[in-house]
mmCIF file of C-alpha atoms and ligand atoms in Angstrom:
data_model
loop_
_atom_site.group_PDB
_atom_site.id
_atom_site.type_symbol
_atom_site.label_atom_id
_atom_site.label_comp_id
_atom_site.label_asym_id
_atom_site.label_seq_id
_atom_site.Cartn_x
_atom_site.Cartn_y
_atom_site.Cartn_z
ATOM 1 C CA MET A 1 -53.449 57.900 -30.264
ATOM 2 C CA LEU A 2 -56.649 58.309 -28.272
ATOM 3 C CA ARG A 3 -55.102 56.517 -25.295
ATOM 4 C CA GLU A 4 -51.974 58.679 -25.452
ATOM 5 C CA THR A 5 -54.063 61.841 -25.609
ATOM 6 C CA ILE A 6 -56.318 60.965 -22.703
ATOM 7 C CA ARG A 7 -53.452 59.585 -20.606
ATOM 8 C CA ALA A 8 -51.483 62.815 -21.014
ATOM 9 C CA LEU A 9 -54.543 64.852 -20.090
ATOM 10 C CA ALA A 10 -55.335 62.625 -17.097
ATOM 11 C CA GLU A 11 -51.760 62.737 -15.804
ATOM 12 C CA THR A 12 -51.399 66.513 -16.078
ATOM 13 C CA LYS A 13 -54.912 67.817 -15.389
ATOM 14 C CA ILE A 14 -56.719 65.144 -13.346
ATOM 15 C CA ALA A 15 -54.218 63.088 -11.322
ATOM 16 C CA PRO A 16 -52.783 66.114 -9.436
ATOM 17 C CA PHE A 17 -56.207 66.688 -7.813
ATOM 18 C CA ALA A 18 -57.214 63.060 -7.192
ATOM 19 C CA ALA A 19 -56.015 62.881 -3.567
ATOM 20 C CA ALA A 20 -57.594 66.231 -2.639
ATOM 21 C CA VAL A 21 -60.885 65.357 -4.327
ATOM 22 C CA ASP A 22 -60.975 62.162 -2.242
ATOM 23 C CA GLU A 23 -59.796 63.794 0.987
ATOM 24 C CA GLU A 24 -62.267 66.676 0.725
ATOM 25 C CA SER A 25 -65.103 64.628 -0.832
ATOM 26 C CA ARG A 26 -65.541 67.332 -3.436
ATOM 27 C CA PHE A 27 -66.642 67.294 -7.065
ATOM 28 C CA PRO A 28 -63.631 67.108 -9.434
ATOM 29 C CA GLN A 29 -64.368 70.396 -11.208
ATOM 30 C CA GLU A 30 -60.806 70.504 -12.616
ATOM 31 C CA ALA A 31 -61.447 67.157 -14.294
ATOM 32 C CA LEU A 32 -64.776 68.285 -15.739
ATOM 33 C CA ASP A 33 -63.202 71.482 -17.092
ATOM 34 C CA ALA A 34 -60.270 69.577 -18.622
ATOM 35 C CA LEU A 35 -62.509 66.904 -20.146
ATOM 36 C CA VAL A 36 -64.902 69.474 -21.616
ATOM 37 C CA ALA A 37 -61.999 71.545 -22.998
ATOM 38 C CA SER A 38 -60.729 68.450 -24.845
ATOM 39 C CA ASP A 39 -64.203 67.227 -25.823
ATOM 40 C CA LEU A 40 -63.755 64.034 -23.792
ATOM 41 C CA HIS A 41 -66.603 64.428 -21.269
ATOM 42 C CA ALA A 42 -69.293 62.603 -23.295
ATOM 43 C CA VAL A 43 -67.498 61.073 -26.264
ATOM 44 C CA HIS A 44 -70.277 58.590 -27.016
ATOM 45 C CA VAL A 45 -72.726 61.232 -28.327
ATOM 46 C CA PRO A 46 -73.216 60.656 -32.078
ATOM 47 C CA GLU A 47 -71.805 63.271 -34.469
ATOM 48 C CA GLU A 48 -75.272 64.088 -35.860
ATOM 49 C CA TYR A 49 -76.142 65.527 -32.438
ATOM 50 C CA GLY A 50 -72.930 67.498 -32.109
ATOM 51 C CA GLY A 51 -70.925 64.804 -30.337
ATOM 52 C CA ALA A 52 -67.525 63.223 -30.934
ATOM 53 C CA GLY A 53 -69.192 60.010 -32.156
ATOM 54 C CA ALA A 54 -66.799 57.686 -30.338
ATOM 55 C CA ASP A 55 -67.609 53.997 -30.602
ATOM 56 C CA ALA A 56 -68.019 51.765 -27.538
ATOM 57 C CA LEU A 57 -64.344 50.735 -27.435
ATOM 58 C CA ALA A 58 -63.077 54.317 -27.717
ATOM 59 C CA THR A 59 -65.446 55.303 -24.906
ATOM 60 C CA VAL A 60 -64.062 52.460 -22.774
ATOM 61 C CA ILE A 61 -60.499 53.667 -23.376
ATOM 62 C CA VAL A 62 -61.402 57.221 -22.315
ATOM 63 C CA ILE A 63 -63.058 56.013 -19.104
ATOM 64 C CA GLU A 64 -60.238 53.557 -18.391
ATOM 65 C CA GLU A 65 -57.544 56.208 -18.685
ATOM 66 C CA VAL A 66 -59.417 58.755 -16.562
ATOM 67 C CA ALA A 67 -60.041 56.074 -13.902
ATOM 68 C CA ARG A 68 -56.336 55.193 -13.868
ATOM 69 C CA ALA A 69 -55.747 58.707 -12.519
ATOM 70 C CA CYS A 70 -58.974 59.337 -10.575
ATOM 71 C CA ALA A 71 -61.955 56.992 -10.340
ATOM 72 C CA SER A 72 -64.292 59.783 -9.187
ATOM 73 C CA SER A 73 -63.522 61.778 -12.340
ATOM 74 C CA SER A 74 -64.176 58.765 -14.567
ATOM 75 C CA LEU A 75 -67.807 58.925 -13.444
ATOM 76 C CA ILE A 76 -68.151 62.057 -15.611
ATOM 77 C CA PRO A 77 -67.837 60.361 -19.035
ATOM 78 C CA ALA A 78 -69.319 57.105 -17.686
ATOM 79 C CA VAL A 79 -72.500 58.555 -16.194
ATOM 80 C CA ASN A 80 -72.987 60.958 -19.087
ATOM 81 C CA LYS A 81 -73.284 57.822 -21.214
ATOM 82 C CA LEU A 82 -75.460 55.985 -18.675
ATOM 83 C CA GLY A 83 -77.871 58.904 -18.292
ATOM 84 C CA SER A 84 -78.236 59.688 -21.985
ATOM 85 C CA LEU A 85 -78.162 56.214 -23.515
ATOM 86 C CA PRO A 86 -81.903 55.647 -22.889
ATOM 87 C CA VAL A 87 -82.560 58.739 -25.056
ATOM 88 C CA ILE A 88 -80.108 57.531 -27.722
ATOM 89 C CA LEU A 89 -81.565 54.000 -27.748
ATOM 90 C CA SER A 90 -85.283 54.758 -27.448
ATOM 91 C CA GLY A 91 -85.941 58.513 -27.517
ATOM 92 C CA SER A 92 -87.765 60.490 -30.202
ATOM 93 C CA GLU A 93 -85.803 62.610 -32.662
ATOM 94 C CA GLU A 94 -87.009 65.746 -30.819
ATOM 95 C CA LEU A 95 -85.736 64.461 -27.463
ATOM 96 C CA LYS A 96 -82.382 63.578 -29.014
ATOM 97 C CA ARG A 97 -82.007 67.026 -30.571
ATOM 98 C CA LYS A 98 -83.072 68.795 -27.398
ATOM 99 C CA TYR A 99 -80.941 66.918 -24.868
ATOM 100 C CA LEU A 100 -77.894 65.477 -26.654
ATOM 101 C CA GLY A 101 -76.662 68.811 -28.030
ATOM 102 C CA PRO A 102 -76.133 70.506 -24.634
ATOM 103 C CA LEU A 103 -74.568 67.275 -23.322
ATOM 104 C CA ALA A 104 -72.125 67.126 -26.238
ATOM 105 C CA LYS A 105 -71.214 70.791 -25.809
ATOM 106 C CA GLY A 106 -70.459 70.347 -22.138
ATOM 107 C CA ASP A 107 -73.281 72.648 -21.071
ATOM 108 C CA ALA A 108 -75.152 69.886 -19.219
ATOM 109 C CA MET A 109 -74.477 66.504 -17.628
ATOM 110 C CA PHE A 110 -76.903 63.564 -17.643
ATOM 111 C CA SER A 111 -77.755 61.221 -14.739
ATOM 112 C CA TYR A 112 -79.662 57.934 -14.555
ATOM 113 C CA ALA A 113 -82.319 57.440 -11.908
ATOM 114 C CA LEU A 114 -83.485 53.840 -11.592
ATOM 115 C CA SER A 115 -82.736 52.821 -7.969
ATOM 116 C CA GLU A 116 -84.899 53.650 -4.981
ATOM 117 C CA PRO A 117 -84.578 53.161 -1.214
ATOM 118 C CA ASP A 118 -86.545 49.882 -1.395
ATOM 119 C CA ALA A 119 -85.768 48.894 -4.986
ATOM 120 C CA GLY A 120 -82.107 48.109 -5.715
ATOM 121 C CA SER A 121 -81.393 44.662 -7.178
ATOM 122 C CA ASP A 122 -85.159 44.317 -7.645
ATOM 123 C CA ALA A 123 -85.402 47.563 -9.596
ATOM 124 C CA ALA A 124 -88.814 46.633 -11.037
ATOM 125 C CA GLY A 125 -90.173 46.933 -7.487
ATOM 126 C CA MET A 126 -89.903 50.724 -7.743
ATOM 127 C CA LYS A 127 -92.612 52.959 -6.296
ATOM 128 C CA THR A 128 -92.029 56.271 -8.076
ATOM 129 C CA LYS A 129 -95.200 57.007 -10.012
ATOM 130 C CA ALA A 130 -96.063 59.004 -13.106
ATOM 131 C CA VAL A 131 -99.714 59.864 -13.641
ATOM 132 C CA ARG A 132 -101.043 61.276 -16.907
ATOM 133 C CA ASP A 133 -102.776 64.645 -16.750
ATOM 134 C CA GLY A 134 -103.782 65.820 -20.237
ATOM 135 C CA ASP A 135 -100.618 66.730 -22.141
ATOM 136 C CA PHE A 136 -98.501 66.263 -19.025
ATOM 137 C CA TRP A 137 -97.171 63.569 -16.715
ATOM 138 C CA VAL A 138 -96.952 64.213 -12.984
ATOM 139 C CA LEU A 139 -94.118 62.408 -11.188
ATOM 140 C CA ASN A 140 -93.911 61.623 -7.475
ATOM 141 C CA GLY A 141 -91.340 59.547 -5.623
ATOM 142 C CA VAL A 142 -87.790 59.172 -4.332
ATOM 143 C CA LYS A 143 -84.816 57.969 -6.366
ATOM 144 C CA ARG A 144 -81.762 56.899 -4.362
ATOM 145 C CA TRP A 145 -78.014 56.643 -5.012
ATOM 146 C CA ILE A 146 -78.112 58.894 -8.038
ATOM 147 C CA THR A 147 -74.610 59.592 -9.301
ATOM 148 C CA ASN A 148 -73.861 63.225 -10.096
ATOM 149 C CA ALA A 149 -77.288 64.260 -8.754
ATOM 150 C CA GLY A 150 -77.390 67.991 -8.240
ATOM 151 C CA VAL A 151 -74.532 68.523 -10.702
ATOM 152 C CA SER A 152 -76.374 67.075 -13.690
ATOM 153 C CA GLU A 153 -78.896 69.177 -15.544
ATOM 154 C CA TYR A 154 -80.774 66.180 -16.994
ATOM 155 C CA TYR A 155 -82.066 62.911 -15.470
ATOM 156 C CA THR A 156 -83.478 59.812 -17.077
ATOM 157 C CA VAL A 157 -86.111 58.788 -14.531
ATOM 158 C CA MET A 158 -87.903 55.438 -14.545
ATOM 159 C CA ALA A 159 -91.403 55.555 -13.029
ATOM 160 C CA VAL A 160 -94.471 53.333 -12.744
ATOM 161 C CA THR A 161 -97.218 54.323 -15.188
ATOM 162 C CA ASP A 162 -99.301 51.128 -14.744
ATOM 163 C CA PRO A 163 -98.953 49.444 -11.329
ATOM 164 C CA THR A 164 -100.791 46.304 -12.525
ATOM 165 C CA LYS A 165 -98.058 45.369 -15.009
ATOM 166 C CA ARG A 166 -94.836 45.395 -12.904
ATOM 167 C CA SER A 167 -91.816 45.811 -15.250
ATOM 168 C CA LYS A 168 -94.092 46.332 -18.290
ATOM 169 C CA GLY A 169 -95.842 49.143 -16.447
ATOM 170 C CA ILE A 170 -92.687 51.230 -16.096
ATOM 171 C CA SER A 171 -91.911 54.184 -18.376
ATOM 172 C CA ALA A 172 -88.841 56.382 -18.786
ATOM 173 C CA PHE A 173 -88.814 60.192 -18.780
ATOM 174 C CA VAL A 174 -86.338 63.033 -19.085
ATOM 175 C CA VAL A 175 -86.569 65.240 -16.009
ATOM 176 C CA GLU A 176 -84.642 68.496 -15.766
ATOM 177 C CA LYS A 177 -82.994 69.782 -12.604
ATOM 178 C CA SER A 178 -84.893 73.044 -13.017
ATOM 179 C CA ASP A 179 -88.337 71.366 -13.233
ATOM 180 C CA GLU A 180 -90.510 72.545 -10.374
ATOM 181 C CA GLY A 181 -90.690 69.941 -7.600
ATOM 182 C CA VAL A 182 -87.204 68.434 -8.185
ATOM 183 C CA SER A 183 -84.844 68.549 -5.185
ATOM 184 C CA PHE A 184 -81.865 66.620 -3.832
ATOM 185 C CA GLY A 185 -80.815 64.909 -0.603
ATOM 186 C CA ALA A 186 -77.521 65.427 1.214
ATOM 187 C CA PRO A 187 -74.479 63.825 -0.445
ATOM 188 C CA GLU A 188 -73.881 60.255 0.802
ATOM 189 C CA LYS A 189 -70.755 59.729 2.914
ATOM 190 C CA LYS A 190 -69.064 56.934 1.033
ATOM 191 C CA LEU A 191 -66.109 54.526 1.302
ATOM 192 C CA GLY A 192 -64.733 55.530 -2.100
ATOM 193 C CA ILE A 193 -65.405 57.556 -5.257
ATOM 194 C CA LYS A 194 -65.810 60.390 -2.792
ATOM 195 C CA GLY A 195 -65.494 63.022 -5.494
ATOM 196 C CA SER A 196 -68.574 61.732 -7.277
ATOM 197 C CA PRO A 197 -71.689 63.120 -5.611
ATOM 198 C CA THR A 198 -74.309 60.464 -4.822
ATOM 199 C CA ARG A 199 -77.625 61.894 -3.659
ATOM 200 C CA GLU A 200 -81.301 61.165 -3.457
ATOM 201 C CA VAL A 201 -83.547 62.825 -6.011
ATOM 202 C CA TYR A 202 -86.964 63.889 -4.745
ATOM 203 C CA LEU A 203 -89.820 64.240 -7.201
ATOM 204 C CA ASP A 204 -92.667 66.176 -5.661
ATOM 205 C CA ASN A 205 -95.528 66.689 -8.126
ATOM 206 C CA VAL A 206 -93.085 67.240 -10.980
ATOM 207 C CA ARG A 207 -95.244 68.159 -13.970
ATOM 208 C CA ILE A 208 -93.531 67.562 -17.307
ATOM 209 C CA PRO A 209 -94.782 67.700 -20.913
ATOM 210 C CA ALA A 210 -95.897 64.315 -22.291
ATOM 211 C CA ASP A 211 -93.247 64.446 -25.032
ATOM 212 C CA ARG A 212 -90.557 64.002 -22.369
ATOM 213 C CA MET A 213 -91.422 60.308 -22.236
ATOM 214 C CA ILE A 214 -88.573 58.215 -23.686
ATOM 215 C CA GLY A 215 -90.089 55.716 -26.130
ATOM 216 C CA GLU A 216 -93.556 54.254 -25.705
ATOM 217 C CA GLU A 217 -95.428 53.987 -22.439
ATOM 218 C CA GLY A 218 -94.486 50.753 -20.644
ATOM 219 C CA THR A 219 -91.090 50.372 -22.341
ATOM 220 C CA GLY A 220 -89.053 52.195 -19.694
ATOM 221 C CA PHE A 221 -87.808 49.142 -17.834
ATOM 222 C CA ALA A 222 -86.758 47.399 -21.042
ATOM 223 C CA THR A 223 -84.883 50.560 -22.071
ATOM 224 C CA ALA A 224 -83.251 50.752 -18.631
ATOM 225 C CA MET A 225 -82.020 47.147 -18.904
ATOM 226 C CA LYS A 226 -80.890 47.544 -22.524
ATOM 227 C CA THR A 227 -78.914 50.593 -21.406
ATOM 228 C CA LEU A 228 -77.155 48.587 -18.689
ATOM 229 C CA ASP A 229 -76.116 45.918 -21.226
ATOM 230 C CA HIS A 230 -73.970 48.627 -22.845
ATOM 231 C CA THR A 231 -72.911 50.656 -19.826
ATOM 232 C CA ARG A 232 -71.804 47.766 -17.604
ATOM 233 C CA ILE A 233 -68.868 47.677 -20.011
ATOM 234 C CA THR A 234 -68.007 51.232 -18.953
ATOM 235 C CA ILE A 235 -67.960 50.079 -15.315
ATOM 236 C CA ALA A 236 -65.577 47.326 -16.380
ATOM 237 C CA ALA A 237 -63.483 50.103 -17.958
ATOM 238 C CA GLN A 238 -63.409 51.980 -14.656
ATOM 239 C CA ALA A 239 -62.313 48.813 -12.889
ATOM 240 C CA LEU A 240 -59.504 48.295 -15.421
ATOM 241 C CA GLY A 241 -58.304 51.857 -14.972
ATOM 242 C CA VAL A 242 -58.290 51.757 -11.178
ATOM 243 C CA ALA A 243 -56.463 48.403 -11.208
ATOM 244 C CA GLN A 244 -53.917 49.634 -13.762
ATOM 245 C CA GLY A 245 -53.249 52.734 -11.678
ATOM 246 C CA ALA A 246 -52.584 50.578 -8.606
ATOM 247 C CA LEU A 247 -50.409 48.101 -10.512
ATOM 248 C CA ASP A 248 -48.335 50.864 -12.117
ATOM 249 C CA TYR A 249 -47.762 52.493 -8.745
ATOM 250 C CA ALA A 250 -46.841 49.234 -7.007
ATOM 251 C CA LYS A 251 -44.489 48.265 -9.854
ATOM 252 C CA GLY A 252 -42.514 51.459 -9.346
ATOM 253 C CA TYR A 253 -42.554 51.211 -5.570
ATOM 254 C CA VAL A 254 -41.095 47.696 -5.313
ATOM 255 C CA GLN A 255 -38.083 48.778 -7.373
ATOM 256 C CA GLU A 256 -37.352 51.647 -4.955
ATOM 257 C CA ARG A 257 -38.133 50.040 -1.610
ATOM 258 C CA LYS A 258 -35.181 48.151 -0.125
ATOM 259 C CA GLN A 259 -35.330 45.487 2.587
ATOM 260 C CA PHE A 260 -32.727 42.834 3.432
ATOM 261 C CA GLY A 261 -30.212 44.922 1.460
ATOM 262 C CA LYS A 262 -31.948 44.852 -1.917
ATOM 263 C CA PRO A 263 -35.020 46.161 -3.738
ATOM 264 C CA ILE A 264 -38.050 44.093 -2.713
ATOM 265 C CA ALA A 265 -38.683 43.635 -6.473
ATOM 266 C CA ASP A 266 -35.785 41.141 -6.396
ATOM 267 C CA PHE A 267 -37.792 38.717 -4.246
ATOM 268 C CA GLN A 268 -39.593 36.043 -6.204
ATOM 269 C CA GLY A 269 -42.595 36.240 -3.858
ATOM 270 C CA ILE A 270 -43.096 39.853 -4.934
ATOM 271 C CA GLN A 271 -42.495 39.062 -8.610
ATOM 272 C CA PHE A 272 -45.142 36.336 -8.558
ATOM 273 C CA MET A 273 -47.680 38.736 -7.063
ATOM 274 C CA LEU A 274 -46.998 41.314 -9.779
ATOM 275 C CA ALA A 275 -47.201 38.645 -12.484
ATOM 276 C CA ASP A 276 -50.594 37.468 -11.228
ATOM 277 C CA MET A 277 -51.886 41.027 -10.994
ATOM 278 C CA ALA A 278 -50.821 41.835 -14.556
ATOM 279 C CA MET A 279 -52.145 38.522 -15.904
ATOM 280 C CA LYS A 280 -55.604 38.962 -14.360
ATOM 281 C CA LEU A 281 -55.798 42.589 -15.392
ATOM 282 C CA GLU A 282 -54.949 41.749 -18.994
ATOM 283 C CA ALA A 283 -57.572 38.975 -19.041
ATOM 284 C CA ALA A 284 -60.135 41.484 -17.740
ATOM 285 C CA ARG A 285 -59.070 43.995 -20.404
ATOM 286 C CA GLN A 286 -59.448 41.513 -23.246
ATOM 287 C CA LEU A 287 -62.923 40.495 -22.031
ATOM 288 C CA THR A 288 -63.941 44.150 -21.657
ATOM 289 C CA TYR A 289 -62.722 45.105 -25.120
ATOM 290 C CA ALA A 290 -64.467 42.082 -26.650
ATOM 291 C CA ALA A 291 -67.656 43.148 -24.851
ATOM 292 C CA ALA A 292 -67.206 46.710 -26.159
ATOM 293 C CA ALA A 293 -67.039 45.386 -29.713
ATOM 294 C CA LYS A 294 -70.242 43.442 -29.040
ATOM 295 C CA SER A 295 -71.849 46.599 -27.668
ATOM 296 C CA GLN A 296 -70.936 48.468 -30.843
ATOM 297 C CA ARG A 297 -72.405 45.727 -33.048
ATOM 298 C CA VAL A 298 -75.311 45.045 -30.650
ATOM 299 C CA ASP A 299 -74.537 41.315 -30.876
ATOM 300 C CA GLY A 300 -77.049 38.770 -29.596
ATOM 301 C CA ASP A 301 -74.758 37.741 -26.726
ATOM 302 C CA LEU A 302 -74.181 41.325 -25.517
ATOM 303 C CA THR A 303 -76.162 40.809 -22.285
ATOM 304 C CA PHE A 304 -73.896 37.951 -21.209
ATOM 305 C CA PHE A 305 -70.718 39.771 -22.221
ATOM 306 C CA GLY A 306 -71.702 43.066 -20.560
ATOM 307 C CA ALA A 307 -72.401 41.278 -17.265
ATOM 308 C CA ALA A 308 -69.296 39.080 -17.556
ATOM 309 C CA ALA A 309 -66.973 42.016 -18.289
ATOM 310 C CA LYS A 310 -68.338 44.098 -15.407
ATOM 311 C CA CYS A 311 -68.272 41.204 -12.949
ATOM 312 C CA PHE A 312 -64.836 39.875 -13.904
ATOM 313 C CA ALA A 313 -63.091 43.242 -14.242
ATOM 314 C CA SER A 314 -64.484 44.550 -10.950
ATOM 315 C CA ASP A 315 -63.482 41.391 -9.054
ATOM 316 C CA VAL A 316 -60.001 41.707 -10.601
ATOM 317 C CA ALA A 317 -59.839 45.392 -9.652
ATOM 318 C CA MET A 318 -60.675 44.591 -6.034
ATOM 319 C CA GLU A 319 -58.004 41.897 -5.943
ATOM 320 C CA VAL A 320 -55.310 43.903 -7.735
ATOM 321 C CA THR A 321 -55.823 47.055 -5.642
ATOM 322 C CA THR A 322 -55.784 45.014 -2.408
ATOM 323 C CA ASP A 323 -52.543 43.355 -3.533
ATOM 324 C CA ALA A 324 -51.081 46.766 -4.406
ATOM 325 C CA VAL A 325 -51.697 47.895 -0.827
ATOM 326 C CA GLN A 326 -49.993 44.682 0.327
ATOM 327 C CA LEU A 327 -46.950 45.392 -1.865
ATOM 328 C CA LEU A 328 -46.494 48.790 -0.213
ATOM 329 C CA GLY A 329 -46.705 47.252 3.267
ATOM 330 C CA GLY A 330 -47.566 49.729 6.029
ATOM 331 C CA TYR A 331 -47.086 52.666 3.663
ATOM 332 C CA GLY A 332 -49.802 51.266 1.421
ATOM 333 C CA TYR A 333 -52.243 51.513 4.294
ATOM 334 C CA THR A 334 -51.819 55.281 4.600
ATOM 335 C CA ARG A 335 -53.197 58.191 2.641
ATOM 336 C CA ASP A 336 -49.653 59.301 1.853
ATOM 337 C CA TYR A 337 -49.799 56.845 -1.043
ATOM 338 C CA PRO A 338 -52.572 56.517 -3.649
ATOM 339 C CA VAL A 339 -53.163 52.762 -3.508
ATOM 340 C CA GLU A 340 -55.459 52.769 -0.459
ATOM 341 C CA ARG A 341 -57.707 55.252 -2.314
ATOM 342 C CA MET A 342 -57.680 52.965 -5.341
ATOM 343 C CA MET A 343 -58.638 49.987 -3.164
ATOM 344 C CA ARG A 344 -61.577 51.944 -1.710
ATOM 345 C CA ASP A 345 -62.585 53.191 -5.159
ATOM 346 C CA ALA A 346 -62.430 49.692 -6.675
ATOM 347 C CA LYS A 347 -65.113 48.378 -4.310
ATOM 348 C CA ILE A 348 -67.969 50.305 -5.896
ATOM 349 C CA THR A 349 -67.406 48.605 -9.259
ATOM 350 C CA GLN A 350 -68.559 45.324 -7.652
ATOM 351 C CA ILE A 351 -71.771 47.011 -6.470
ATOM 352 C CA TYR A 352 -73.277 49.512 -8.889
ATOM 353 C CA GLU A 353 -75.066 48.933 -12.183
ATOM 354 C CA GLY A 354 -76.121 45.675 -10.526
ATOM 355 C CA THR A 355 -74.094 43.903 -7.846
ATOM 356 C CA ASN A 356 -71.818 41.080 -8.926
ATOM 357 C CA GLN A 357 -74.361 38.610 -7.561
ATOM 358 C CA VAL A 358 -76.899 40.151 -9.926
ATOM 359 C CA GLN A 359 -74.371 39.944 -12.797
ATOM 360 C CA ARG A 360 -74.058 36.224 -12.122
ATOM 361 C CA ILE A 361 -77.862 35.896 -12.268
ATOM 362 C CA VAL A 362 -77.833 37.781 -15.596
ATOM 363 C CA MET A 363 -75.036 35.562 -16.957
ATOM 364 C CA ALA A 364 -76.758 32.369 -15.838
ATOM 365 C CA ARG A 365 -79.949 33.423 -17.629
ATOM 366 C CA ASN A 366 -78.035 34.291 -20.808
ATOM 367 C CA LEU A 367 -75.382 31.584 -21.063
ATOM 368 C CA PRO A 368 -73.723 31.694 -24.474
HETATM 369 C C1 LIG B 401 -72.037 55.105 -5.042
HETATM 370 C C2 LIG B 401 -73.245 54.559 -5.723
HETATM 371 C C3 LIG B 401 -73.675 55.121 -6.917
HETATM 372 C C4 LIG B 401 -74.831 54.660 -7.546
HETATM 373 N N1 LIG B 401 -75.285 55.274 -8.684
HETATM 374 C C5 LIG B 401 -76.504 54.951 -9.174
HETATM 375 C C6 LIG B 401 -77.100 55.733 -10.221
HETATM 376 O O1 LIG B 401 -76.501 56.686 -10.743
HETATM 377 N N2 LIG B 401 -78.359 55.416 -10.637
HETATM 378 C C7 LIG B 401 -79.057 54.386 -10.094
HETATM 379 O O2 LIG B 401 -80.189 54.166 -10.512
HETATM 380 N N3 LIG B 401 -78.518 53.624 -9.101
HETATM 381 C C8 LIG B 401 -77.270 53.887 -8.629
HETATM 382 N N4 LIG B 401 -76.719 53.148 -7.598
HETATM 383 C C9 LIG B 401 -77.494 52.051 -7.032
HETATM 384 C C10 LIG B 401 -76.885 50.675 -7.229
HETATM 385 O O3 LIG B 401 -77.045 50.260 -8.555
HETATM 386 C C11 LIG B 401 -77.533 49.730 -6.186
HETATM 387 O O4 LIG B 401 -76.984 50.080 -4.933
HETATM 388 C C12 LIG B 401 -77.296 48.277 -6.495
HETATM 389 O O5 LIG B 401 -77.990 47.893 -7.650
HETATM 390 C C13 LIG B 401 -77.693 47.356 -5.339
HETATM 391 O O6 LIG B 401 -78.952 47.688 -4.799
HETATM 392 P P1 LIG B 401 -79.107 47.853 -3.219
HETATM 393 O O7 LIG B 401 -78.069 48.777 -2.759
HETATM 394 O O8 LIG B 401 -80.517 48.182 -2.939
HETATM 395 O O9 LIG B 401 -78.759 46.421 -2.618
HETATM 396 P P2 LIG B 401 -79.761 45.194 -2.423
HETATM 397 O O10 LIG B 401 -80.508 44.938 -3.684
HETATM 398 O O11 LIG B 401 -80.530 45.392 -1.176
HETATM 399 O O12 LIG B 401 -78.732 44.005 -2.213
HETATM 400 C C14 LIG B 401 -78.132 43.673 -0.951
HETATM 401 C C15 LIG B 401 -77.299 42.408 -1.135
HETATM 402 O O13 LIG B 401 -78.170 41.319 -1.518
HETATM 403 C C16 LIG B 401 -77.710 40.737 -2.715
HETATM 404 N N5 LIG B 401 -78.843 40.253 -3.508
HETATM 405 C C17 LIG B 401 -79.992 40.905 -3.797
HETATM 406 N N6 LIG B 401 -80.793 40.133 -4.538
HETATM 407 C C18 LIG B 401 -80.149 38.952 -4.726
HETATM 408 C C19 LIG B 401 -80.456 37.733 -5.396
HETATM 409 N N7 LIG B 401 -81.580 37.590 -6.093
HETATM 410 N N8 LIG B 401 -79.550 36.740 -5.351
HETATM 411 C C20 LIG B 401 -78.383 36.878 -4.686
HETATM 412 N N9 LIG B 401 -78.025 38.013 -4.036
HETATM 413 C C21 LIG B 401 -78.891 39.027 -4.061
HETATM 414 C C22 LIG B 401 -76.951 41.857 -3.438
HETATM 415 O O14 LIG B 401 -76.043 41.350 -4.379
HETATM 416 C C23 LIG B 401 -76.263 42.540 -2.266
HETATM 417 O O15 LIG B 401 -75.102 41.839 -1.922
HETATM 418 C C24 LIG B 401 -75.539 53.564 -6.986
HETATM 419 C C25 LIG B 401 -75.094 52.988 -5.785
HETATM 420 C C26 LIG B 401 -73.979 53.482 -5.155
HETATM 421 C C27 LIG B 401 -73.553 52.878 -3.838
#
């Protein structure tokens, strides 16, 4: 029922704008409005904080179905979870009450600010600092590649509070867009997910109350990594959705397109491609859903499964979308058809929330 609901919404209210959002590199406001109106913009927020209380699998299905229509728009529910999960996992009751309510209502979005210009895969090498000043912390630094920066009201920011302790000297904070000293860089000009703004976040003597720290001092990096164990599964969901969108389109196209006097779908070479695409996509889906169940139960092997689902599903999405372009021939290579957009959008799922090389490092360290 959830899938039917979100698919209908995505097809009528999100898909019609997907090409324009990509072409104009603009925020998918129509998608945000439609998702908020149906209470599907941040489904993971627990009911006690005014949310829909969706479990990890339901959240995956929402993101998957939005991504099938428009990958950029799927960053709305996905990053709302990424940004707020540190608060849900490690925040005080006061922080939860203060920040999850507006998120659940659709009054505010939440971003996640871990990466920096010189700290990507090696996120613990960050330089952003937070220095204690009485009942306040003062933050200085630059966060890079922050999804939905400028649009989001709230930011989970990881910063160094003790430079002698590397990852154990990092703490997490909630920073608000309206805090004095917060500003944003120009939107990045990207290959895909062009409707999702990616900007730098500048923190220039941002003075915030001490109770905005998420969890204890020095636990920020652990919270950031724990968050990714859960949210990599939402990136896998995006990958599934993009790949399914491309497969569905290609499946229809090959039945219409005629060469050598018959639909190209009649050629076994085409049928074998479609079979492989569907087989790999279904394998990725089963792994992702199994990982979502592990996320919900917080199983001991979640770290492996989160990395495996993200890595496998994103590699499948890249392959399936590239094959979809191939199935449309020259037409697939043009913006008159959606599959080239899907191929460009798929690429990011192999890069963010840890590149697929990093996922393989994570898997190797956590072999089941
Ligand atoms: C569109 C977009 C949105 C993003 N959104 C966010 C966000 O909202 N919040 C946030 O905090 N970050 C975000 N990121 C950042 C993203 O997570 C990083 O780009 C990613 O983790 C890689 O870091 P990097 O770009 O610095 O690459 P690097 O770490 O410099 O990596 C370069 C290459 O080296 C490889 N590599 C690095 N180390 C190793 C190793 N040990 N072994 C093998 N290979 C290695 C990498 O896999 C990669 O191929 C986003 C990025 C993009 C592009």
